[in-house]
Amino acid sequence: DGSISTYFKIKGSGLRSWMGELLSCYWCTGIWCAAFLYIGWLFLPHLFKPVIIILAIAGTAAIIETVIHRIIE
């Protein structure tokens, strides 16, 4: 039927391979980044609060853009 399947083979071994596997899945990357931000917010809230606010604004903008794009189509 002409469809193509793509499979990524992570290079390296040990820690490098583990990090490559971790970052190859955007769901996994999102969870680890959220955990990092939460732990940072717990211990250094004055440093992490601006980063979290900026990411929250960007996420809200992405949601609004997606909703408007679906309404237009």
PDB file of N, CA, C and O in Angstrom:
ATOM      1  N   ASP A   1       0.809  -1.197   0.000  1.00  0.00           N
ATOM      2  CA  ASP A   1       0.000   0.000   0.000  1.00  0.00           C
ATOM      3  C   ASP A   1       0.855   1.264   0.000  1.00  0.00           C
ATOM      4  O   ASP A   1       0.333   2.362   0.026  1.00  0.00           O
ATOM      5  N   GLY A   2       2.174   1.122  -0.010  1.00  0.00           N
ATOM      6  CA  GLY A   2       3.054   2.273  -0.114  1.00  0.00           C
ATOM      7  C   GLY A   2       3.377   2.962   1.197  1.00  0.00           C
ATOM      8  O   GLY A   2       4.081   3.962   1.207  1.00  0.00           O
ATOM      9  N   SER A   3       2.869   2.438   2.316  1.00  0.00           N
ATOM     10  CA  SER A   3       3.169   3.093   3.593  1.00  0.00           C
ATOM     11  C   SER A   3       4.582   2.752   4.047  1.00  0.00           C
ATOM     12  O   SER A   3       5.117   1.694   3.738  1.00  0.00           O
ATOM     13  N   ILE A   4       5.168   3.678   4.787  1.00  0.00           N
ATOM     14  CA  ILE A   4       6.538   3.518   5.254  1.00  0.00           C
ATOM     15  C   ILE A   4       6.546   3.568   6.779  1.00  0.00           C
ATOM     16  O   ILE A   4       5.921   4.433   7.374  1.00  0.00           O
ATOM     17  N   SER A   5       7.250   2.634   7.389  1.00  0.00           N
ATOM     18  CA  SER A   5       7.415   2.642   8.837  1.00  0.00           C
ATOM     19  C   SER A   5       8.820   3.124   9.165  1.00  0.00           C
ATOM     20  O   SER A   5       9.785   2.729   8.522  1.00  0.00           O
ATOM     21  N   THR A   6       8.917   3.990  10.167  1.00  0.00           N
ATOM     22  CA  THR A   6      10.209   4.510  10.583  1.00  0.00           C
ATOM     23  C   THR A   6      10.484   4.060  12.002  1.00  0.00           C
ATOM     24  O   THR A   6       9.636   4.184  12.871  1.00  0.00           O
ATOM     25  N   TYR A   7      11.675   3.535  12.209  1.00  0.00           N
ATOM     26  CA  TYR A   7      12.094   3.104  13.538  1.00  0.00           C
ATOM     27  C   TYR A   7      13.438   3.722  13.829  1.00  0.00           C
ATOM     28  O   TYR A   7      14.353   3.643  13.022  1.00  0.00           O
ATOM     29  N   PHE A   8      13.550   4.388  14.981  1.00  0.00           N
ATOM     30  CA  PHE A   8      14.810   5.007  15.375  1.00  0.00           C
ATOM     31  C   PHE A   8      15.609   4.032  16.213  1.00  0.00           C
ATOM     32  O   PHE A   8      15.111   3.484  17.181  1.00  0.00           O
ATOM     33  N   LYS A   9      16.873   3.821  15.834  1.00  0.00           N
ATOM     34  CA  LYS A   9      17.773   3.010  16.635  1.00  0.00           C
ATOM     35  C   LYS A   9      18.723   3.970  17.332  1.00  0.00           C
ATOM     36  O   LYS A   9      19.444   4.720  16.691  1.00  0.00           O
ATOM     37  N   ILE A  10      18.676   3.940  18.655  1.00  0.00           N
ATOM     38  CA  ILE A  10      19.484   4.856  19.454  1.00  0.00           C
ATOM     39  C   ILE A  10      20.942   4.403  19.442  1.00  0.00           C
ATOM     40  O   ILE A  10      21.236   3.234  19.678  1.00  0.00           O
ATOM     41  N   LYS A  11      21.853   5.339  19.163  1.00  0.00           N
ATOM     42  CA  LYS A  11      23.280   5.030  19.134  1.00  0.00           C
ATOM     43  C   LYS A  11      23.866   5.101  20.535  1.00  0.00           C
ATOM     44  O   LYS A  11      23.302   5.704  21.430  1.00  0.00           O
ATOM     45  N   GLY A  12      25.018   4.521  20.697  1.00  0.00           N
ATOM     46  CA  GLY A  12      25.739   4.604  21.955  1.00  0.00           C
ATOM     47  C   GLY A  12      25.349   3.486  22.909  1.00  0.00           C
ATOM     48  O   GLY A  12      24.597   2.578  22.579  1.00  0.00           O
ATOM     49  N   SER A  13      25.886   3.601  24.112  1.00  0.00           N
ATOM     50  CA  SER A  13      25.569   2.610  25.135  1.00  0.00           C
ATOM     51  C   SER A  13      25.588   3.301  26.491  1.00  0.00           C
ATOM     52  O   SER A  13      26.054   4.435  26.627  1.00  0.00           O
ATOM     53  N   GLY A  14      25.076   2.626  27.473  1.00  0.00           N
ATOM     54  CA  GLY A  14      25.077   3.163  28.823  1.00  0.00           C
ATOM     55  C   GLY A  14      24.193   4.376  28.973  1.00  0.00           C
ATOM     56  O   GLY A  14      23.059   4.408  28.505  1.00  0.00           O
ATOM     57  N   LEU A  15      24.735   5.407  29.622  1.00  0.00           N
ATOM     58  CA  LEU A  15      23.974   6.619  29.915  1.00  0.00           C
ATOM     59  C   LEU A  15      23.535   7.326  28.631  1.00  0.00           C
ATOM     60  O   LEU A  15      22.398   7.814  28.546  1.00  0.00           O
ATOM     61  N   ARG A  16      24.390   7.358  27.629  1.00  0.00           N
ATOM     62  CA  ARG A  16      24.054   8.018  26.369  1.00  0.00           C
ATOM     63  C   ARG A  16      22.855   7.330  25.701  1.00  0.00           C
ATOM     64  O   ARG A  16      21.937   7.994  25.213  1.00  0.00           O
ATOM     65  N   SER A  17      22.848   6.026  25.682  1.00  0.00           N
ATOM     66  CA  SER A  17      21.735   5.279  25.101  1.00  0.00           C
ATOM     67  C   SER A  17      20.456   5.501  25.897  1.00  0.00           C
ATOM     68  O   SER A  17      19.386   5.679  25.331  1.00  0.00           O
ATOM     69  N   TRP A  18      20.574   5.497  27.222  1.00  0.00           N
ATOM     70  CA  TRP A  18      19.407   5.693  28.083  1.00  0.00           C
ATOM     71  C   TRP A  18      18.791   7.067  27.843  1.00  0.00           C
ATOM     72  O   TRP A  18      17.580   7.207  27.738  1.00  0.00           O
ATOM     73  N   MET A  19      19.644   8.105  27.748  1.00  0.00           N
ATOM     74  CA  MET A  19      19.147   9.453  27.488  1.00  0.00           C
ATOM     75  C   MET A  19      18.508   9.545  26.105  1.00  0.00           C
ATOM     76  O   MET A  19      17.492  10.208  25.925  1.00  0.00           O
ATOM     77  N   GLY A  20      19.093   8.873  25.129  1.00  0.00           N
ATOM     78  CA  GLY A  20      18.510   8.862  23.789  1.00  0.00           C
ATOM     79  C   GLY A  20      17.147   8.208  23.769  1.00  0.00           C
ATOM     80  O   GLY A  20      16.220   8.702  23.131  1.00  0.00           O
ATOM     81  N   GLU A  21      17.006   7.097  24.477  1.00  0.00           N
ATOM     82  CA  GLU A  21      15.699   6.427  24.581  1.00  0.00           C
ATOM     83  C   GLU A  21      14.695   7.324  25.276  1.00  0.00           C
ATOM     84  O   GLU A  21      13.539   7.420  24.869  1.00  0.00           O
ATOM     85  N   LEU A  22      15.135   7.989  26.332  1.00  0.00           N
ATOM     86  CA  LEU A  22      14.263   8.864  27.097  1.00  0.00           C
ATOM     87  C   LEU A  22      13.750  10.014  26.244  1.00  0.00           C
ATOM     88  O   LEU A  22      12.567  10.338  26.265  1.00  0.00           O
ATOM     89  N   LEU A  23      14.625  10.631  25.472  1.00  0.00           N
ATOM     90  CA  LEU A  23      14.252  11.797  24.685  1.00  0.00           C
ATOM     91  C   LEU A  23      13.586  11.448  23.357  1.00  0.00           C
ATOM     92  O   LEU A  23      13.043  12.329  22.695  1.00  0.00           O
ATOM     93  N   SER A  24      13.592  10.193  22.951  1.00  0.00           N
ATOM     94  CA  SER A  24      12.964   9.820  21.685  1.00  0.00           C
ATOM     95  C   SER A  24      11.445   9.750  21.808  1.00  0.00           C
ATOM     96  O   SER A  24      10.744   9.770  20.809  1.00  0.00           O
ATOM     97  N   CYS A  25      10.930   9.692  23.006  1.00  0.00           N
ATOM     98  CA  CYS A  25       9.482   9.637  23.247  1.00  0.00           C
ATOM     99  C   CYS A  25       9.038  10.972  23.833  1.00  0.00           C
ATOM    100  O   CYS A  25       9.456  11.345  24.923  1.00  0.00           O
ATOM    101  N   TYR A  26       8.205  11.716  23.096  1.00  0.00           N
ATOM    102  CA  TYR A  26       7.829  13.037  23.591  1.00  0.00           C
ATOM    103  C   TYR A  26       6.960  12.971  24.832  1.00  0.00           C
ATOM    104  O   TYR A  26       6.967  13.896  25.648  1.00  0.00           O
ATOM    105  N   TRP A  27       6.215  11.884  25.025  1.00  0.00           N
ATOM    106  CA  TRP A  27       5.437  11.736  26.273  1.00  0.00           C
ATOM    107  C   TRP A  27       6.384  11.583  27.459  1.00  0.00           C
ATOM    108  O   TRP A  27       6.208  12.216  28.501  1.00  0.00           O
ATOM    109  N   CYS A  28       7.401  10.754  27.293  1.00  0.00           N
ATOM    110  CA  CYS A  28       8.382  10.541  28.365  1.00  0.00           C
ATOM    111  C   CYS A  28       9.154  11.824  28.650  1.00  0.00           C
ATOM    112  O   CYS A  28       9.367  12.190  29.809  1.00  0.00           O
ATOM    113  N   THR A  29       9.557  12.518  27.601  1.00  0.00           N
ATOM    114  CA  THR A  29      10.289  13.769  27.770  1.00  0.00           C
ATOM    115  C   THR A  29       9.440  14.782  28.516  1.00  0.00           C
ATOM    116  O   THR A  29       9.932  15.476  29.408  1.00  0.00           O
ATOM    117  N   GLY A  30       8.163  14.859  28.168  1.00  0.00           N
ATOM    118  CA  GLY A  30       7.261  15.791  28.842  1.00  0.00           C
ATOM    119  C   GLY A  30       7.118  15.496  30.322  1.00  0.00           C
ATOM    120  O   GLY A  30       7.121  16.410  31.158  1.00  0.00           O
ATOM    121  N   ILE A  31       7.001  14.220  30.664  1.00  0.00           N
ATOM    122  CA  ILE A  31       6.860  13.837  32.066  1.00  0.00           C
ATOM    123  C   ILE A  31       8.130  14.163  32.844  1.00  0.00           C
ATOM    124  O   ILE A  31       8.079  14.712  33.955  1.00  0.00           O
ATOM    125  N   TRP A  32       9.297  13.856  32.276  1.00  0.00           N
ATOM    126  CA  TRP A  32      10.546  14.146  32.963  1.00  0.00           C
ATOM    127  C   TRP A  32      10.781  15.642  33.102  1.00  0.00           C
ATOM    128  O   TRP A  32      11.260  16.112  34.146  1.00  0.00           O
ATOM    129  N   CYS A  33      10.448  16.406  32.097  1.00  0.00           N
ATOM    130  CA  CYS A  33      10.598  17.860  32.186  1.00  0.00           C
ATOM    131  C   CYS A  33       9.650  18.439  33.232  1.00  0.00           C
ATOM    132  O   CYS A  33      10.034  19.329  34.005  1.00  0.00           O
ATOM    133  N   ALA A  34       8.414  17.931  33.266  1.00  0.00           N
ATOM    134  CA  ALA A  34       7.463  18.397  34.278  1.00  0.00           C
ATOM    135  C   ALA A  34       7.950  18.054  35.679  1.00  0.00           C
ATOM    136  O   ALA A  34       7.845  18.871  36.600  1.00  0.00           O
ATOM    137  N   ALA A  35       8.493  16.858  35.854  1.00  0.00           N
ATOM    138  CA  ALA A  35       9.029  16.466  37.160  1.00  0.00           C
ATOM    139  C   ALA A  35      10.201  17.366  37.555  1.00  0.00           C
ATOM    140  O   ALA A  35      10.294  17.812  38.711  1.00  0.00           O
ATOM    141  N   PHE A  36      11.084  17.665  36.609  1.00  0.00           N
ATOM    142  CA  PHE A  36      12.218  18.547  36.869  1.00  0.00           C
ATOM    143  C   PHE A  36      11.745  19.936  37.281  1.00  0.00           C
ATOM    144  O   PHE A  36      12.253  20.522  38.249  1.00  0.00           O
ATOM    145  N   LEU A  37      10.756  20.473  36.560  1.00  0.00           N
ATOM    146  CA  LEU A  37      10.241  21.794  36.889  1.00  0.00           C
ATOM    147  C   LEU A  37       9.565  21.809  38.256  1.00  0.00           C
ATOM    148  O   LEU A  37       9.711  22.754  39.031  1.00  0.00           O
ATOM    149  N   TYR A  38       8.826  20.762  38.572  1.00  0.00           N
ATOM    150  CA  TYR A  38       8.144  20.690  39.862  1.00  0.00           C
ATOM    151  C   TYR A  38       9.150  20.615  41.013  1.00  0.00           C
ATOM    152  O   TYR A  38       9.021  21.335  42.004  1.00  0.00           O
ATOM    153  N   ILE A  39      10.152  19.772  40.870  1.00  0.00           N
ATOM    154  CA  ILE A  39      11.167  19.652  41.915  1.00  0.00           C
ATOM    155  C   ILE A  39      11.938  20.964  42.056  1.00  0.00           C
ATOM    156  O   ILE A  39      12.227  21.424  43.168  1.00  0.00           O
ATOM    157  N   GLY A  40      12.257  21.593  40.932  1.00  0.00           N
ATOM    158  CA  GLY A  40      12.919  22.897  40.980  1.00  0.00           C
ATOM    159  C   GLY A  40      12.058  23.940  41.661  1.00  0.00           C
ATOM    160  O   GLY A  40      12.551  24.752  42.456  1.00  0.00           O
ATOM    161  N   TRP A  41      10.748  23.914  41.378  1.00  0.00           N
ATOM    162  CA  TRP A  41       9.821  24.854  42.011  1.00  0.00           C
ATOM    163  C   TRP A  41       9.731  24.617  43.515  1.00  0.00           C
ATOM    164  O   TRP A  41       9.612  25.567  44.290  1.00  0.00           O
ATOM    165  N   LEU A  42       9.831  23.355  43.945  1.00  0.00           N
ATOM    166  CA  LEU A  42       9.796  23.057  45.375  1.00  0.00           C
ATOM    167  C   LEU A  42      11.016  23.611  46.106  1.00  0.00           C
ATOM    168  O   LEU A  42      10.895  24.139  47.219  1.00  0.00           O
ATOM    169  N   PHE A  43      12.190  23.483  45.511  1.00  0.00           N
ATOM    170  CA  PHE A  43      13.427  23.860  46.187  1.00  0.00           C
ATOM    171  C   PHE A  43      13.905  25.281  45.877  1.00  0.00           C
ATOM    172  O   PHE A  43      14.540  25.914  46.714  1.00  0.00           O
ATOM    173  N   LEU A  44      13.659  25.763  44.682  1.00  0.00           N
ATOM    174  CA  LEU A  44      14.087  27.107  44.275  1.00  0.00           C
ATOM    175  C   LEU A  44      12.942  27.837  43.563  1.00  0.00           C
ATOM    176  O   LEU A  44      13.026  28.135  42.368  1.00  0.00           O
ATOM    177  N   PRO A  45      11.867  28.126  44.281  1.00  0.00           N
ATOM    178  CA  PRO A  45      10.695  28.705  43.604  1.00  0.00           C
ATOM    179  C   PRO A  45      10.965  30.054  42.948  1.00  0.00           C
ATOM    180  O   PRO A  45      10.384  30.347  41.898  1.00  0.00           O
ATOM    181  N   HIS A  46      11.851  30.865  43.514  1.00  0.00           N
ATOM    182  CA  HIS A  46      12.123  32.172  42.929  1.00  0.00           C
ATOM    183  C   HIS A  46      12.833  32.074  41.579  1.00  0.00           C
ATOM    184  O   HIS A  46      12.735  32.984  40.758  1.00  0.00           O
ATOM    185  N   LEU A  47      13.531  30.978  41.312  1.00  0.00           N
ATOM    186  CA  LEU A  47      14.187  30.789  40.020  1.00  0.00           C
ATOM    187  C   LEU A  47      13.278  30.092  39.006  1.00  0.00           C
ATOM    188  O   LEU A  47      13.328  30.384  37.810  1.00  0.00           O
ATOM    189  N   PHE A  48      12.471  29.159  39.470  1.00  0.00           N
ATOM    190  CA  PHE A  48      11.674  28.353  38.553  1.00  0.00           C
ATOM    191  C   PHE A  48      10.313  28.963  38.225  1.00  0.00           C
ATOM    192  O   PHE A  48       9.729  28.627  37.207  1.00  0.00           O
ATOM    193  N   LYS A  49       9.810  29.839  39.073  1.00  0.00           N
ATOM    194  CA  LYS A  49       8.489  30.419  38.830  1.00  0.00           C
ATOM    195  C   LYS A  49       8.411  31.164  37.492  1.00  0.00           C
ATOM    196  O   LYS A  49       7.466  30.951  36.722  1.00  0.00           O
ATOM    197  N   PRO A  50       9.380  32.026  37.142  1.00  0.00           N
ATOM    198  CA  PRO A  50       9.296  32.694  35.835  1.00  0.00           C
ATOM    199  C   PRO A  50       9.327  31.716  34.655  1.00  0.00           C
ATOM    200  O   PRO A  50       8.614  31.904  33.670  1.00  0.00           O
ATOM    201  N   VAL A  51      10.135  30.673  34.760  1.00  0.00           N
ATOM    202  CA  VAL A  51      10.203  29.674  33.678  1.00  0.00           C
ATOM    203  C   VAL A  51       8.857  28.969  33.531  1.00  0.00           C
ATOM    204  O   VAL A  51       8.354  28.790  32.413  1.00  0.00           O
ATOM    205  N   ILE A  52       8.262  28.584  34.652  1.00  0.00           N
ATOM    206  CA  ILE A  52       6.976  27.890  34.615  1.00  0.00           C
ATOM    207  C   ILE A  52       5.896  28.805  34.051  1.00  0.00           C
ATOM    208  O   ILE A  52       5.055  28.367  33.255  1.00  0.00           O
ATOM    209  N   ILE A  53       5.907  30.082  34.426  1.00  0.00           N
ATOM    210  CA  ILE A  53       4.909  31.021  33.907  1.00  0.00           C
ATOM    211  C   ILE A  53       5.056  31.185  32.395  1.00  0.00           C
ATOM    212  O   ILE A  53       4.072  31.174  31.653  1.00  0.00           O
ATOM    213  N   ILE A  54       6.285  31.313  31.911  1.00  0.00           N
ATOM    214  CA  ILE A  54       6.517  31.458  30.469  1.00  0.00           C
ATOM    215  C   ILE A  54       6.036  30.214  29.722  1.00  0.00           C
ATOM    216  O   ILE A  54       5.376  30.314  28.683  1.00  0.00           O
ATOM    217  N   LEU A  55       6.339  29.025  30.247  1.00  0.00           N
ATOM    218  CA  LEU A  55       5.883  27.792  29.600  1.00  0.00           C
ATOM    219  C   LEU A  55       4.367  27.655  29.651  1.00  0.00           C
ATOM    220  O   LEU A  55       3.743  27.153  28.701  1.00  0.00           O
ATOM    221  N   ALA A  56       3.750  28.115  30.743  1.00  0.00           N
ATOM    222  CA  ALA A  56       2.293  28.075  30.848  1.00  0.00           C
ATOM    223  C   ALA A  56       1.640  28.993  29.816  1.00  0.00           C
ATOM    224  O   ALA A  56       0.638  28.628  29.186  1.00  0.00           O
ATOM    225  N   ILE A  57       2.208  30.174  29.626  1.00  0.00           N
ATOM    226  CA  ILE A  57       1.687  31.097  28.612  1.00  0.00           C
ATOM    227  C   ILE A  57       1.837  30.495  27.215  1.00  0.00           C
ATOM    228  O   ILE A  57       0.905  30.555  26.398  1.00  0.00           O
ATOM    229  N   ALA A  58       2.975  29.887  26.939  1.00  0.00           N
ATOM    230  CA  ALA A  58       3.194  29.263  25.631  1.00  0.00           C
ATOM    231  C   ALA A  58       2.221  28.105  25.418  1.00  0.00           C
ATOM    232  O   ALA A  58       1.683  27.930  24.319  1.00  0.00           O
ATOM    233  N   GLY A  59       1.979  27.302  26.450  1.00  0.00           N
ATOM    234  CA  GLY A  59       1.026  26.200  26.343  1.00  0.00           C
ATOM    235  C   GLY A  59      -0.388  26.684  26.109  1.00  0.00           C
ATOM    236  O   GLY A  59      -1.131  26.122  25.299  1.00  0.00           O
ATOM    237  N   THR A  60      -0.778  27.748  26.803  1.00  0.00           N
ATOM    238  CA  THR A  60      -2.110  28.325  26.607  1.00  0.00           C
ATOM    239  C   THR A  60      -2.259  28.861  25.188  1.00  0.00           C
ATOM    240  O   THR A  60      -3.294  28.657  24.546  1.00  0.00           O
ATOM    241  N   ALA A  61      -1.228  29.517  24.692  1.00  0.00           N
ATOM    242  CA  ALA A  61      -1.267  30.019  23.318  1.00  0.00           C
ATOM    243  C   ALA A  61      -1.395  28.875  22.314  1.00  0.00           C
ATOM    244  O   ALA A  61      -2.124  28.985  21.323  1.00  0.00           O
ATOM    245  N   ALA A  62      -0.710  27.766  22.567  1.00  0.00           N
ATOM    246  CA  ALA A  62      -0.808  26.612  21.672  1.00  0.00           C
ATOM    247  C   ALA A  62      -2.213  26.022  21.683  1.00  0.00           C
ATOM    248  O   ALA A  62      -2.742  25.635  20.626  1.00  0.00           O
ATOM    249  N   ILE A  63      -2.823  25.949  22.851  1.00  0.00           N
ATOM    250  CA  ILE A  63      -4.196  25.434  22.944  1.00  0.00           C
ATOM    251  C   ILE A  63      -5.160  26.349  22.206  1.00  0.00           C
ATOM    252  O   ILE A  63      -6.014  25.886  21.432  1.00  0.00           O
ATOM    253  N   ILE A  64      -5.036  27.668  22.418  1.00  0.00           N
ATOM    254  CA  ILE A  64      -5.907  28.622  21.728  1.00  0.00           C
ATOM    255  C   ILE A  64      -5.724  28.517  20.219  1.00  0.00           C
ATOM    256  O   ILE A  64      -6.697  28.513  19.462  1.00  0.00           O
ATOM    257  N   GLU A  65      -4.490  28.422  19.756  1.00  0.00           N
ATOM    258  CA  GLU A  65      -4.222  28.307  18.318  1.00  0.00           C
ATOM    259  C   GLU A  65      -4.835  27.037  17.742  1.00  0.00           C
ATOM    260  O   GLU A  65      -5.415  27.053  16.653  1.00  0.00           O
ATOM    261  N   THR A  66      -4.747  25.927  18.484  1.00  0.00           N
ATOM    262  CA  THR A  66      -5.324  24.667  18.012  1.00  0.00           C
ATOM    263  C   THR A  66      -6.844  24.752  17.921  1.00  0.00           C
ATOM    264  O   THR A  66      -7.451  24.300  16.942  1.00  0.00           O
ATOM    265  N   VAL A  67      -7.478  25.347  18.930  1.00  0.00           N
ATOM    266  CA  VAL A  67      -8.939  25.478  18.928  1.00  0.00           C
ATOM    267  C   VAL A  67      -9.381  26.369  17.775  1.00  0.00           C
ATOM    268  O   VAL A  67     -10.317  26.027  17.023  1.00  0.00           O
ATOM    269  N   ILE A  68      -8.727  27.494  17.582  1.00  0.00           N
ATOM    270  CA  ILE A  68      -9.090  28.409  16.486  1.00  0.00           C
ATOM    271  C   ILE A  68      -8.869  27.746  15.141  1.00  0.00           C
ATOM    272  O   ILE A  68      -9.699  27.860  14.219  1.00  0.00           O
ATOM    273  N   HIS A  69      -7.781  26.991  15.000  1.00  0.00           N
ATOM    274  CA  HIS A  69      -7.512  26.295  13.742  1.00  0.00           C
ATOM    275  C   HIS A  69      -8.606  25.275  13.440  1.00  0.00           C
ATOM    276  O   HIS A  69      -9.048  25.149  12.299  1.00  0.00           O
ATOM    277  N   ARG A  70      -9.077  24.574  14.450  1.00  0.00           N
ATOM    278  CA  ARG A  70     -10.156  23.585  14.230  1.00  0.00           C
ATOM    279  C   ARG A  70     -11.483  24.266  13.931  1.00  0.00           C
ATOM    280  O   ARG A  70     -12.276  23.730  13.165  1.00  0.00           O
ATOM    281  N   ILE A  71     -11.734  25.410  14.526  1.00  0.00           N
ATOM    282  CA  ILE A  71     -12.984  26.149  14.247  1.00  0.00           C
ATOM    283  C   ILE A  71     -12.984  26.652  12.813  1.00  0.00           C
ATOM    284  O   ILE A  71     -14.004  26.562  12.118  1.00  0.00           O
ATOM    285  N   ILE A  72     -11.849  27.158  12.351  1.00  0.00           N
ATOM    286  CA  ILE A  72     -11.747  27.698  10.997  1.00  0.00           C
ATOM    287  C   ILE A  72     -11.944  26.606   9.955  1.00  0.00           C
ATOM    288  O   ILE A  72     -12.575  26.819   8.936  1.00  0.00           O
ATOM    289  N   GLU A  73     -11.386  25.436  10.204  1.00  0.00           N
ATOM    290  CA  GLU A  73     -11.520  24.345   9.219  1.00  0.00           C
ATOM    291  C   GLU A  73     -12.886  23.817   9.323  1.00  0.00           C
ATOM    292  O   GLU A  73     -13.654  23.309   8.883  1.00  0.00           O
TER     293      GLU A  73
END
